[in-house]
Tab-separated table of C-alpha atoms and ligand atoms in Angstrom:
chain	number	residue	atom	x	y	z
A	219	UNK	CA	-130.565	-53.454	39.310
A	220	UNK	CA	-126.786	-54.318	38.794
A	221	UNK	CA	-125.100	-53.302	41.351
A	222	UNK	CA	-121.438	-51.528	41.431
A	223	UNK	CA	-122.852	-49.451	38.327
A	224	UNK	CA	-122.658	-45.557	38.551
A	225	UNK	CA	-122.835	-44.196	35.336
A	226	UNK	CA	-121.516	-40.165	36.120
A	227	UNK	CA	-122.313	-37.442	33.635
A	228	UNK	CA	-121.847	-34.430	35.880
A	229	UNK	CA	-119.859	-31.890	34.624
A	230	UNK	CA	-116.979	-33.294	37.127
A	231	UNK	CA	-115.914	-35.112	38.186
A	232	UNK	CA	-116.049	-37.127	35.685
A	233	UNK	CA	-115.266	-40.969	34.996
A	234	UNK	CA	-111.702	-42.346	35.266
A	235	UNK	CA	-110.182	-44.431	32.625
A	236	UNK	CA	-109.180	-47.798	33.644
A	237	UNK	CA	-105.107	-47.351	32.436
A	238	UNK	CA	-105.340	-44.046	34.795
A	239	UNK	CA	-107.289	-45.838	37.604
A	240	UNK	CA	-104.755	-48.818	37.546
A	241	UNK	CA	-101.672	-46.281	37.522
A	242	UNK	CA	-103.123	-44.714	40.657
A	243	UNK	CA	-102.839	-47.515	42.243
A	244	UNK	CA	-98.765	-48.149	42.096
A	245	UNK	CA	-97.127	-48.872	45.362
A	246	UNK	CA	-95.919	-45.315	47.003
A	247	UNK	CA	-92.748	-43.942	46.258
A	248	UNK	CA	-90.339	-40.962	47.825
A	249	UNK	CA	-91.346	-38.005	47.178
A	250	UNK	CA	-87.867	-36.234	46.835
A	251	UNK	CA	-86.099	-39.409	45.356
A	252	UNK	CA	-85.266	-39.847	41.058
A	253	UNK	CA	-88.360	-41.644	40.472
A	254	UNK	CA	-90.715	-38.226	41.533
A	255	UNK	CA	-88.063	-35.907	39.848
A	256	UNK	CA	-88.269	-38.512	36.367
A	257	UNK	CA	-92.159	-38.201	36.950
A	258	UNK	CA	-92.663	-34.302	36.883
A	259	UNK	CA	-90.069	-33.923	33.950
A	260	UNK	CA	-91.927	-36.592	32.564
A	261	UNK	CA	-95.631	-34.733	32.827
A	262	UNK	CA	-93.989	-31.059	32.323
A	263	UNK	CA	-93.830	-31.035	28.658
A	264	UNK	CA	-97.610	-32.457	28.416
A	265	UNK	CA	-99.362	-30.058	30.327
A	266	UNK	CA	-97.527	-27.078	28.550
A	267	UNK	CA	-99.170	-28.529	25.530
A	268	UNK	CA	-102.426	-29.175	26.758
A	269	UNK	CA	-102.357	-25.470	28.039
A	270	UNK	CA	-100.781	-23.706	24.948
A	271	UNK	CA	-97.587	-22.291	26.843
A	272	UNK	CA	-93.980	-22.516	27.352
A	273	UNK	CA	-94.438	-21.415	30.675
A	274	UNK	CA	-94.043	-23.528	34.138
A	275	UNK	CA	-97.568	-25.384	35.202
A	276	UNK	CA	-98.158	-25.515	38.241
A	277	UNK	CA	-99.034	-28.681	39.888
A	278	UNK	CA	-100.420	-27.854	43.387
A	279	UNK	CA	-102.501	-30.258	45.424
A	280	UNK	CA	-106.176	-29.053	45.814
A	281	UNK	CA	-109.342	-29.072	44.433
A	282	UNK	CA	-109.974	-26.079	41.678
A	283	UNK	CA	-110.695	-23.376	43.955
A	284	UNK	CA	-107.306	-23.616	45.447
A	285	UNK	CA	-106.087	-22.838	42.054
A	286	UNK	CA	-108.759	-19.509	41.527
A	287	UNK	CA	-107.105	-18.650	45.544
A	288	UNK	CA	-103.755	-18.761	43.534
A	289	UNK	CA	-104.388	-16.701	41.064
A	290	UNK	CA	-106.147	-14.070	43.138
A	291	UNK	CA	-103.504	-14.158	45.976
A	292	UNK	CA	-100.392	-13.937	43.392
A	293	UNK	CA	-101.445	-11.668	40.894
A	294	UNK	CA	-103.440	-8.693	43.010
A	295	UNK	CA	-101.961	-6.613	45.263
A	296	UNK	CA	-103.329	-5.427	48.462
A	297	UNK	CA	-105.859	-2.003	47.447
A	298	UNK	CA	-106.005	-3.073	44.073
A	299	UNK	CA	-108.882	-2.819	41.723
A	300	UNK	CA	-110.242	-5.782	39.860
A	301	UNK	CA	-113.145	-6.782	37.560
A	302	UNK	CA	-114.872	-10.186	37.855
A	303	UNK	CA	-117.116	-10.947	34.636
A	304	UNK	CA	-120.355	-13.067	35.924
A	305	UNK	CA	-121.578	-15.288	33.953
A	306	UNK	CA	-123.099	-18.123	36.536
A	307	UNK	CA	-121.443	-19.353	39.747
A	308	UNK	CA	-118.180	-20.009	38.963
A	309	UNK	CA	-117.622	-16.355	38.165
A	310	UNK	CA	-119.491	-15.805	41.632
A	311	UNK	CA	-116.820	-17.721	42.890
A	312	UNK	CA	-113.601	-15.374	42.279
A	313	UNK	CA	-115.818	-12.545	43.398
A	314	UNK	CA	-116.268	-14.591	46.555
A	315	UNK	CA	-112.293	-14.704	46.903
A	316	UNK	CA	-111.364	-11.486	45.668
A	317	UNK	CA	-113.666	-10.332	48.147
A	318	UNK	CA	-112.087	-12.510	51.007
A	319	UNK	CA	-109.189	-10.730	50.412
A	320	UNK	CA	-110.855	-7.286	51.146
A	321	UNK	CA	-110.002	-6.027	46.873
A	322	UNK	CA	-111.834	-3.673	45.359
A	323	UNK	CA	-114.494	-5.697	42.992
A	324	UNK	CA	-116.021	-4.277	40.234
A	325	UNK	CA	-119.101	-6.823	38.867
A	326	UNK	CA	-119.828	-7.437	35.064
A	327	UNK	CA	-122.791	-9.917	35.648
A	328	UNK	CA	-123.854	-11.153	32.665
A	329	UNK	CA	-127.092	-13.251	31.827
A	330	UNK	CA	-126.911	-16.526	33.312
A	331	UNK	CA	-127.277	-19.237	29.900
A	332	UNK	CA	-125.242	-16.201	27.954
A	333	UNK	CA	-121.186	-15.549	26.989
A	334	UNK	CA	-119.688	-12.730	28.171
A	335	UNK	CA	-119.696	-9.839	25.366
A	336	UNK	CA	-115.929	-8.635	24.548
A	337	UNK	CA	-117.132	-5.329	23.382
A	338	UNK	CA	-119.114	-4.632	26.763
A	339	UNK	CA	-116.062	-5.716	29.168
A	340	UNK	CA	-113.830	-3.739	26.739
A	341	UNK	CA	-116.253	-0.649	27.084
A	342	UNK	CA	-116.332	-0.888	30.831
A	343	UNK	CA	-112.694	-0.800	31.210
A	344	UNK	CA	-112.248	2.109	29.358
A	345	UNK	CA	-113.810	3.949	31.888
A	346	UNK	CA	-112.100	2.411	34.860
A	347	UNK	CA	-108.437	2.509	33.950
A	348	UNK	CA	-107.931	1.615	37.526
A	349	UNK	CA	-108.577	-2.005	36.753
A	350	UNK	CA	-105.451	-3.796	37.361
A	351	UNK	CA	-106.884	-7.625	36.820
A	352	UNK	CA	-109.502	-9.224	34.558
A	353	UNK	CA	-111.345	-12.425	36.032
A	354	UNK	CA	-113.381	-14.569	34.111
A	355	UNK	CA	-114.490	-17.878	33.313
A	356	UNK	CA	-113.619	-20.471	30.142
A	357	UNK	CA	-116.509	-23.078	30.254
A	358	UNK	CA	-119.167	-21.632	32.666
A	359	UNK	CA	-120.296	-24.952	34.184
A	360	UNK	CA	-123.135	-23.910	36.132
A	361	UNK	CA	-124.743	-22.826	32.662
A	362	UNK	CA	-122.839	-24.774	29.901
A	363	UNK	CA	-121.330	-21.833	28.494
A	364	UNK	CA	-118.081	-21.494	26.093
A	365	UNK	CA	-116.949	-17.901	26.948
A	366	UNK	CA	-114.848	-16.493	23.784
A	367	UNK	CA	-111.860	-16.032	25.965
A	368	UNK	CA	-109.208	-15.247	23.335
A	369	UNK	CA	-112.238	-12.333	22.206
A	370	UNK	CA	-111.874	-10.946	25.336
A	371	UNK	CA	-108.204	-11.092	25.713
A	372	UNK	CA	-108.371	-9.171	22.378
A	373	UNK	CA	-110.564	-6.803	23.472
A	374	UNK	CA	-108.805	-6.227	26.744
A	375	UNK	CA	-105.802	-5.779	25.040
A	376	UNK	CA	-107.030	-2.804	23.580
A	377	UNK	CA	-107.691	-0.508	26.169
A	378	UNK	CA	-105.916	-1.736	29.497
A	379	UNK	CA	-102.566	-3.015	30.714
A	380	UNK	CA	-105.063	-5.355	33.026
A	381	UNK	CA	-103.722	-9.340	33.398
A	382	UNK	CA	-106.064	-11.831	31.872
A	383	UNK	CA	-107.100	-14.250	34.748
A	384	UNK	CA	-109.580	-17.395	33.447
A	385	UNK	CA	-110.814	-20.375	34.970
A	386	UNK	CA	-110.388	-23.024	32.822
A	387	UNK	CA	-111.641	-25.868	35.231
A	388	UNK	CA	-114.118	-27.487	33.556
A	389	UNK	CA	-112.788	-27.352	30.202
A	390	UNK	CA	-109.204	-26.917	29.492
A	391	UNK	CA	-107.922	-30.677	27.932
A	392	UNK	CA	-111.473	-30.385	26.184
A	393	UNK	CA	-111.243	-27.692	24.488
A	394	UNK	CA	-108.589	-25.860	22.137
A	395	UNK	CA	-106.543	-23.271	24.874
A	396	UNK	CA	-103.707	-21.398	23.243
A	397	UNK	CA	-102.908	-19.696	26.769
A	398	UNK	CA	-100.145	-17.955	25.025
A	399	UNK	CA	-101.170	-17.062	21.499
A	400	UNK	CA	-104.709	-15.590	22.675
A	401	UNK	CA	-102.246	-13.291	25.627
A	402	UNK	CA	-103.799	-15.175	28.642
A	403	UNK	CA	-102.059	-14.274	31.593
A	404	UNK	CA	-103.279	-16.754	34.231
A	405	UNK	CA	-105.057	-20.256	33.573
A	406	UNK	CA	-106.148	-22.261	36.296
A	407	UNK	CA	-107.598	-25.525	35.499
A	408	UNK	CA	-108.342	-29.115	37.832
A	409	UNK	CA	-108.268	-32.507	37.901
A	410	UNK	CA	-111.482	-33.585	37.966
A	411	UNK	CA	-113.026	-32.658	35.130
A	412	UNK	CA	-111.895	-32.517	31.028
A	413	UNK	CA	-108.315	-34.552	32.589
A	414	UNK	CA	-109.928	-37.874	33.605
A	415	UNK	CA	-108.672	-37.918	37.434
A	416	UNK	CA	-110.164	-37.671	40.488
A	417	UNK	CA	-110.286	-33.977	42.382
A	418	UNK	CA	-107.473	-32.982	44.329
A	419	UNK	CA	-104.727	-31.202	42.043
A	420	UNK	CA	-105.191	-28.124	40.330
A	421	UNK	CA	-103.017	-26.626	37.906
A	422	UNK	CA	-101.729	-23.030	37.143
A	423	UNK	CA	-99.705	-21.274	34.792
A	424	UNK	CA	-98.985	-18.003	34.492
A	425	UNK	CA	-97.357	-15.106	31.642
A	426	UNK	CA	-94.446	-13.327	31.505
A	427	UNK	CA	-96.200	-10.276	31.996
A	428	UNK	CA	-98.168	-11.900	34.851
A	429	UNK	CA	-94.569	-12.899	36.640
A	430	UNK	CA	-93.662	-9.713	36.790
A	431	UNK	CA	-96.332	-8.736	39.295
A	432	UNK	CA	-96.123	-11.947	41.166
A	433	UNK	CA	-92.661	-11.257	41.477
A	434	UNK	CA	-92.840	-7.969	43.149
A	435	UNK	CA	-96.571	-8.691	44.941
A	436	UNK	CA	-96.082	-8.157	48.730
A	437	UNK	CA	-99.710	-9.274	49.586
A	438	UNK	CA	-99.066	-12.598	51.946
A	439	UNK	CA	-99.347	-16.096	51.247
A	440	UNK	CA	-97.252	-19.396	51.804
A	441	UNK	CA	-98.868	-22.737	50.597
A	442	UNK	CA	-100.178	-20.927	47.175
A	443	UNK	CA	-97.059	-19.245	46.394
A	444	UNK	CA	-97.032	-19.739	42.846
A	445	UNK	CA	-93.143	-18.716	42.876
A	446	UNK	CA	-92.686	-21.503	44.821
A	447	UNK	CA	-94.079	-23.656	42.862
A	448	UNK	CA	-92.547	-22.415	39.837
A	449	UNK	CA	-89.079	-22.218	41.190
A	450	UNK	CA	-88.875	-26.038	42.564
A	451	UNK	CA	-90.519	-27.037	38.993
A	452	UNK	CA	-87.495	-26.136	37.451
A	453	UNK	CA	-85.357	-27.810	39.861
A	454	UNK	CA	-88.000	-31.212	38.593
A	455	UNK	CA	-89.614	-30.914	42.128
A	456	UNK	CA	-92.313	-29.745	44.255
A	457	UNK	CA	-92.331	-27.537	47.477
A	458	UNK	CA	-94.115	-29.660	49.649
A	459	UNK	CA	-95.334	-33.626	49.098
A	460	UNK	CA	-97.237	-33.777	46.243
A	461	UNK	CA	-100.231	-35.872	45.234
A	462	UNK	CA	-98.211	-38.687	44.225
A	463	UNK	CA	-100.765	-41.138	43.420
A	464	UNK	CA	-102.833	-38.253	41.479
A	465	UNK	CA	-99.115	-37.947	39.507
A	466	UNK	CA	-98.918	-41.528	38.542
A	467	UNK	CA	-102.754	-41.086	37.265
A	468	UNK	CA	-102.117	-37.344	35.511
A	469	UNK	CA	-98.711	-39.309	33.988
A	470	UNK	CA	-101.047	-41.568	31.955
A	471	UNK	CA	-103.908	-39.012	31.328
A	472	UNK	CA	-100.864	-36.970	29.286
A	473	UNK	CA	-99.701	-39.924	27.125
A	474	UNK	CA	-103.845	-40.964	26.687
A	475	UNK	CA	-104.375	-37.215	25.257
A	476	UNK	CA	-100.954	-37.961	23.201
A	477	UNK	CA	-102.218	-41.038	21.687
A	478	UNK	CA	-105.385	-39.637	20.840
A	479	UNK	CA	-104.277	-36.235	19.452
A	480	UNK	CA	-105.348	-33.246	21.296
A	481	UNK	CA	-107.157	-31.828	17.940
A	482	UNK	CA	-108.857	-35.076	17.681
A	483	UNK	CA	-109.836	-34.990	21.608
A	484	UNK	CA	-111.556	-31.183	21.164
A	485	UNK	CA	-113.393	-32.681	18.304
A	486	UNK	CA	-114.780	-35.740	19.899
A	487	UNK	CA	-115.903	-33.130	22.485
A	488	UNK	CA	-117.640	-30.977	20.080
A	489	UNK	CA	-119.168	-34.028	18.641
A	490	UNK	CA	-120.517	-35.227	21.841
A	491	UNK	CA	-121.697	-31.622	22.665
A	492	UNK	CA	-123.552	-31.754	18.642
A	493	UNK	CA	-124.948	-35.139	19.205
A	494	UNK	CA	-126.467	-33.747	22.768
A	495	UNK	CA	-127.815	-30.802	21.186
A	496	UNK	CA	-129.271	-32.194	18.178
A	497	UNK	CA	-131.244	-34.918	20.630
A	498	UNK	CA	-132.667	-32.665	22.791
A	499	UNK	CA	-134.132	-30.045	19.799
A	500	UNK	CA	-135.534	-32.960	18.153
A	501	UNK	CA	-137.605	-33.661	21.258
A	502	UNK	CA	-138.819	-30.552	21.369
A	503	UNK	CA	-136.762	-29.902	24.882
A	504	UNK	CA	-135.530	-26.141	25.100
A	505	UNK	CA	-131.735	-25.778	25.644
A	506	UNK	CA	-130.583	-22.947	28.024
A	507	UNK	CA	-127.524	-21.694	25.407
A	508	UNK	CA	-127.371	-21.101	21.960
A	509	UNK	CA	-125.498	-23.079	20.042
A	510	UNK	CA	-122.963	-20.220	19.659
A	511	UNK	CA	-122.668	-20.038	23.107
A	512	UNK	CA	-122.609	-24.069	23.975
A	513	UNK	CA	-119.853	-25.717	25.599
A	514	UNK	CA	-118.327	-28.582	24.121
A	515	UNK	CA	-118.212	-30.168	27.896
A	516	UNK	CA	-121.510	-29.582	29.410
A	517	UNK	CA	-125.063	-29.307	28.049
A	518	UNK	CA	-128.006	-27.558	30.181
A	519	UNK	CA	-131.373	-28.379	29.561
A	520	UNK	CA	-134.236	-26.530	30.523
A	521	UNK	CA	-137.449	-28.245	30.394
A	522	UNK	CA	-140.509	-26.164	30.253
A	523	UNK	CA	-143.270	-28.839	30.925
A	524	UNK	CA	-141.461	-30.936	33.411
A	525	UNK	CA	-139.673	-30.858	36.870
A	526	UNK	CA	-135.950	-30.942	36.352
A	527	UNK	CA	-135.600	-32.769	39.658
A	528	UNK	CA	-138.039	-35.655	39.033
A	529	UNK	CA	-136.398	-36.511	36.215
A	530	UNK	CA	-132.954	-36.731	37.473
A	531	UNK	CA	-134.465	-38.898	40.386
A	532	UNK	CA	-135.812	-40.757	37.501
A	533	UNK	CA	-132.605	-41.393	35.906
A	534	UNK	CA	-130.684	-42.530	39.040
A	535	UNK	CA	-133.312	-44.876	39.804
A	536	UNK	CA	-133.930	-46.945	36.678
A	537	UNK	CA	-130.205	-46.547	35.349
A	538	UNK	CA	-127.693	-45.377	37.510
A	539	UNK	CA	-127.634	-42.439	35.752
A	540	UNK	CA	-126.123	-39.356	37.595
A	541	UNK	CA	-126.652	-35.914	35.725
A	542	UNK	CA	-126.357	-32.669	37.809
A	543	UNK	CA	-129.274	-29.794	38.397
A	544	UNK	CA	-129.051	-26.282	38.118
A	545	UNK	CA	-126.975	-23.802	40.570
A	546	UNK	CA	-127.972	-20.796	42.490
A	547	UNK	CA	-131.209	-19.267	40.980
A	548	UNK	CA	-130.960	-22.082	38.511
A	549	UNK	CA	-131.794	-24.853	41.005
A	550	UNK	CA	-134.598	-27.083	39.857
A	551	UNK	CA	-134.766	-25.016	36.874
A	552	UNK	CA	-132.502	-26.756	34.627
A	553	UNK	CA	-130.466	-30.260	34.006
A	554	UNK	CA	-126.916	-30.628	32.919
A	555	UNK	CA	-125.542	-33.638	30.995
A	556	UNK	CA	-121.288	-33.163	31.507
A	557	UNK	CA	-119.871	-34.932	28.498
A	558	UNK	CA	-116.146	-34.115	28.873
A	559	UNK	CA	-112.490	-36.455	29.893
A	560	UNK	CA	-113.403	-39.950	29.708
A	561	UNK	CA	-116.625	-39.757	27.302
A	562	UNK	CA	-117.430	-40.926	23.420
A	563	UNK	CA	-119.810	-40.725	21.121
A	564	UNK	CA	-120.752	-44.442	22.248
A	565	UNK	CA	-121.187	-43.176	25.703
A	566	UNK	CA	-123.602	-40.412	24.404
A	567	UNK	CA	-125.920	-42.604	22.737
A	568	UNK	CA	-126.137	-44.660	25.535
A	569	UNK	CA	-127.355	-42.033	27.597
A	570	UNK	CA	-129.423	-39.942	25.456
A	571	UNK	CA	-131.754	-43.264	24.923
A	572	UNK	CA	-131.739	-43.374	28.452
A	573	UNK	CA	-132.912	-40.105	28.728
A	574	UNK	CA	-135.774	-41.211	26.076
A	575	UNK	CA	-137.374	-43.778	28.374
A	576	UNK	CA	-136.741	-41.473	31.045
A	577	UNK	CA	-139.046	-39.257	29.516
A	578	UNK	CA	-141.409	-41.472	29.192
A	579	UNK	CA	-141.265	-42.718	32.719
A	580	UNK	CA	-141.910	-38.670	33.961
A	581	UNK	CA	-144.913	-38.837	31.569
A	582	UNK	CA	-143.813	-36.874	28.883
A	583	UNK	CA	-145.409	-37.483	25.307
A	584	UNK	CA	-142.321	-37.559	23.434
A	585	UNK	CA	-141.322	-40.091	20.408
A	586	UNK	CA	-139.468	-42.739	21.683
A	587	UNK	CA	-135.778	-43.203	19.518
A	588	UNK	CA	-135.972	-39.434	17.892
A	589	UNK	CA	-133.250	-37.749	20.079
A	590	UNK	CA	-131.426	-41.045	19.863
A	591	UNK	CA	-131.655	-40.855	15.873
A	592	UNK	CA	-130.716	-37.211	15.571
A	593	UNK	CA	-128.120	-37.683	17.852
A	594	UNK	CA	-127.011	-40.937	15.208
A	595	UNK	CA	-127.687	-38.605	12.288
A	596	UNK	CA	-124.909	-35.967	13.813
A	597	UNK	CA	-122.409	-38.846	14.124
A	598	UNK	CA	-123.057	-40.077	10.684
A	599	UNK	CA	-122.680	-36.524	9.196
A	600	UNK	CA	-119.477	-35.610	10.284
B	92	LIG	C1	-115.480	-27.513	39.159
B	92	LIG	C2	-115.109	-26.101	38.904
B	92	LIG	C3	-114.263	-25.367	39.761
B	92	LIG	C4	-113.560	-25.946	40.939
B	92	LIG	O1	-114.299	-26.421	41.911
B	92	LIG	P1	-113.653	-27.337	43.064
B	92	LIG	O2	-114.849	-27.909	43.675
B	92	LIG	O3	-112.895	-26.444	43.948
B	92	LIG	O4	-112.749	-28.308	42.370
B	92	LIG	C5	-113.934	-24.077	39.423
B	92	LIG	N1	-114.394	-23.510	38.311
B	92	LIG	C6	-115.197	-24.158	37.457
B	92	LIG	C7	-115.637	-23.464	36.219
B	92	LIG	C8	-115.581	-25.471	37.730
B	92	LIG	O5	-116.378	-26.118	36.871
């Protein structure tokens, strides 16, 4: 086999385009000289856009959950009540946190392969007026989920003063985010994943309405201030050292997205996720979501006549193919194909014939070329 060939479709992280990879690799500079200061007044205006604010973004080093720590540490207070909507591990996750930080959780768990239901969380916080902080997720990786965030903002809206908190990790630069319009009042997002670097920054914003209560939180922290953070942005710095070389990589990722057109990015992701879908239903393979429900960044699979894990195995062996398994109760249940940052249509064909003779190889009885040719029929259509 040719060697030096990893072809990664996990949902993150994900591959690295060669401009970004080569921009990582500029010679070191000072971190509190012109260049840095040019750099982050340089990337400011691009990650507003990407997150649909006019608000400060972040820019802390650490992997995503460093950014869900932020949000939990800034935004509740110490004794405060919060709800954390479930719908597969990464809403486990702030659960995990908030609990870590002995608040009150109340648990909305939601069918794992299913979005969370606006009416239901609206419904729930009638009756707990005590809320103080909604938690939930954007793209549910662990299932392939597209939550209808700007639903439940809507809904929230309604019947509580509670902030908005989502975890947009493995989607936002993917997918459409209007943090502002929709009345989001914390997005968290990471490198790794829909922006085409490696882990290792994370990025937060946060509302007015959301500053207010940072501003006047008492509950302790120091590295994941996100006044900090916020303050020395508008100063065109950064606390402490940041990520440089990750900077001279997220610099190119912003003027890649700019070339391309963020409306014409989402669609190539919703293309990819079509082309996915349309393969595997023409095999015959169930999908975990509906197509209501389906992310435009990650696709689960859940075979019924086949083990998950074989054919992974299979797929790293005869092609170099990494795709991920399932999570939690999930694990060995399901497959997920991450088509999100540095992906195409191109890329998708490739892989979905690969999946074909992958099939094959495991045994199954399928048509060779009939995924590939639905997945050519979606291209063609649109
Ligand atoms: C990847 C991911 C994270 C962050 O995980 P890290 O390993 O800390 O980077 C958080 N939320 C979601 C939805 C993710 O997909």
């Amino acid at each position: 086999m040719l060697q030096d060939q990893t072809i990664l479709r996990i949902p993150g992280p994900s591959p690295i385009p060669p401009s970004v990879q080569r921009a990582m690799n500029q010679s070191m500079i000072g971190h509190r000289g012109k260049e840095t200061s040019d750099m982050l007044k340089k990337i400011a205006p691009g990650l507003k856009k990407v997150f649909g604010t006019t608000q400060e973004v972040a820019i802390i080093a650490g992997s995503g959950t460093a950014g869900l720590e932020t949000a939990v540490v800034n935004v509740v207070k110490p004794g405060e009540e919060v709800l954390v909507v479930v719908t597969g591990a990464f809403g486990d996750r702030f659960t995990k946190i908030c609990e870590a930080f002995n608040i009150k959780v109340h648990v909305l768990n939601v069918e794992w392969g299913k979005a969370l239901n606006p009416e239901e969380i609206k419904a729930f916080l009638a009756g707990h007026p005590e809320i103080k902080v909604v938690f939930s997720t954007y793209c549910e990786t662990s299932t392939g989920v597209l939550n209808p965030i700007d639903k439940l903002a809507l809904a929230v809206q309604e019947v509580s003063d509670a902030l908005i908190v989502v975890d947009g990790v493995s989607c936002v630069a993917g997918v459409e985010t209007k943090m502002d319009e929709w009345g989001i009042d914390v997005m968290v997002t990471g490198s790794q994943k829909a922006f085409m670097l490696p882990a290792g920054l994370t990025f937060v914003a946060a509302s007015e309405k959301a500053w207010k209560v940072i501003e006047e939180n008492d509950q302790p922290r120091f590295y994941l201030s996100l006044k900090k953070y916020r303050d020395n942005l508008l100063k065109d710095t950064t606390p402490f050292t940041p990520a440089l070389s990750l900077l001279f990589g997220l610099e190119q990722v912003l003027s890649l997205l700019e070339a391309e057109g963020l409306n014409n990015v989402y669609s190539r992701h919703a293309l990819m996720k079509d082309m996915t879908r349309a393969a595997f239903k023409a095999l015959g393979i169930p999908l975990l979501t509906s197509d209501e429900d389906a992310s435009p960044t990650v696709t689960a699979v859940q075979p019924e006549d086949f083990d998950a894990e074989e054919f992974r195995k299979i797929l790293k062996k005869e092609f170099a193919i990494s795709i991920a398994g399932g999570q939690q109760h999930l694990t060995g249940k399901i497959f997920r194909i991450g088509h999100m940052g540095y992906c195409s249509p191109a890329d998708q064909l490739q892989i979905i014939s690969a999946i074909e003779v992958a099939l094959k190889k495991l045994g199954k009885n399928i048509e060779l070329g009939k995924g590939t040719a639905a997945a050519q029929q979606v291209y063609l259509a649109q």
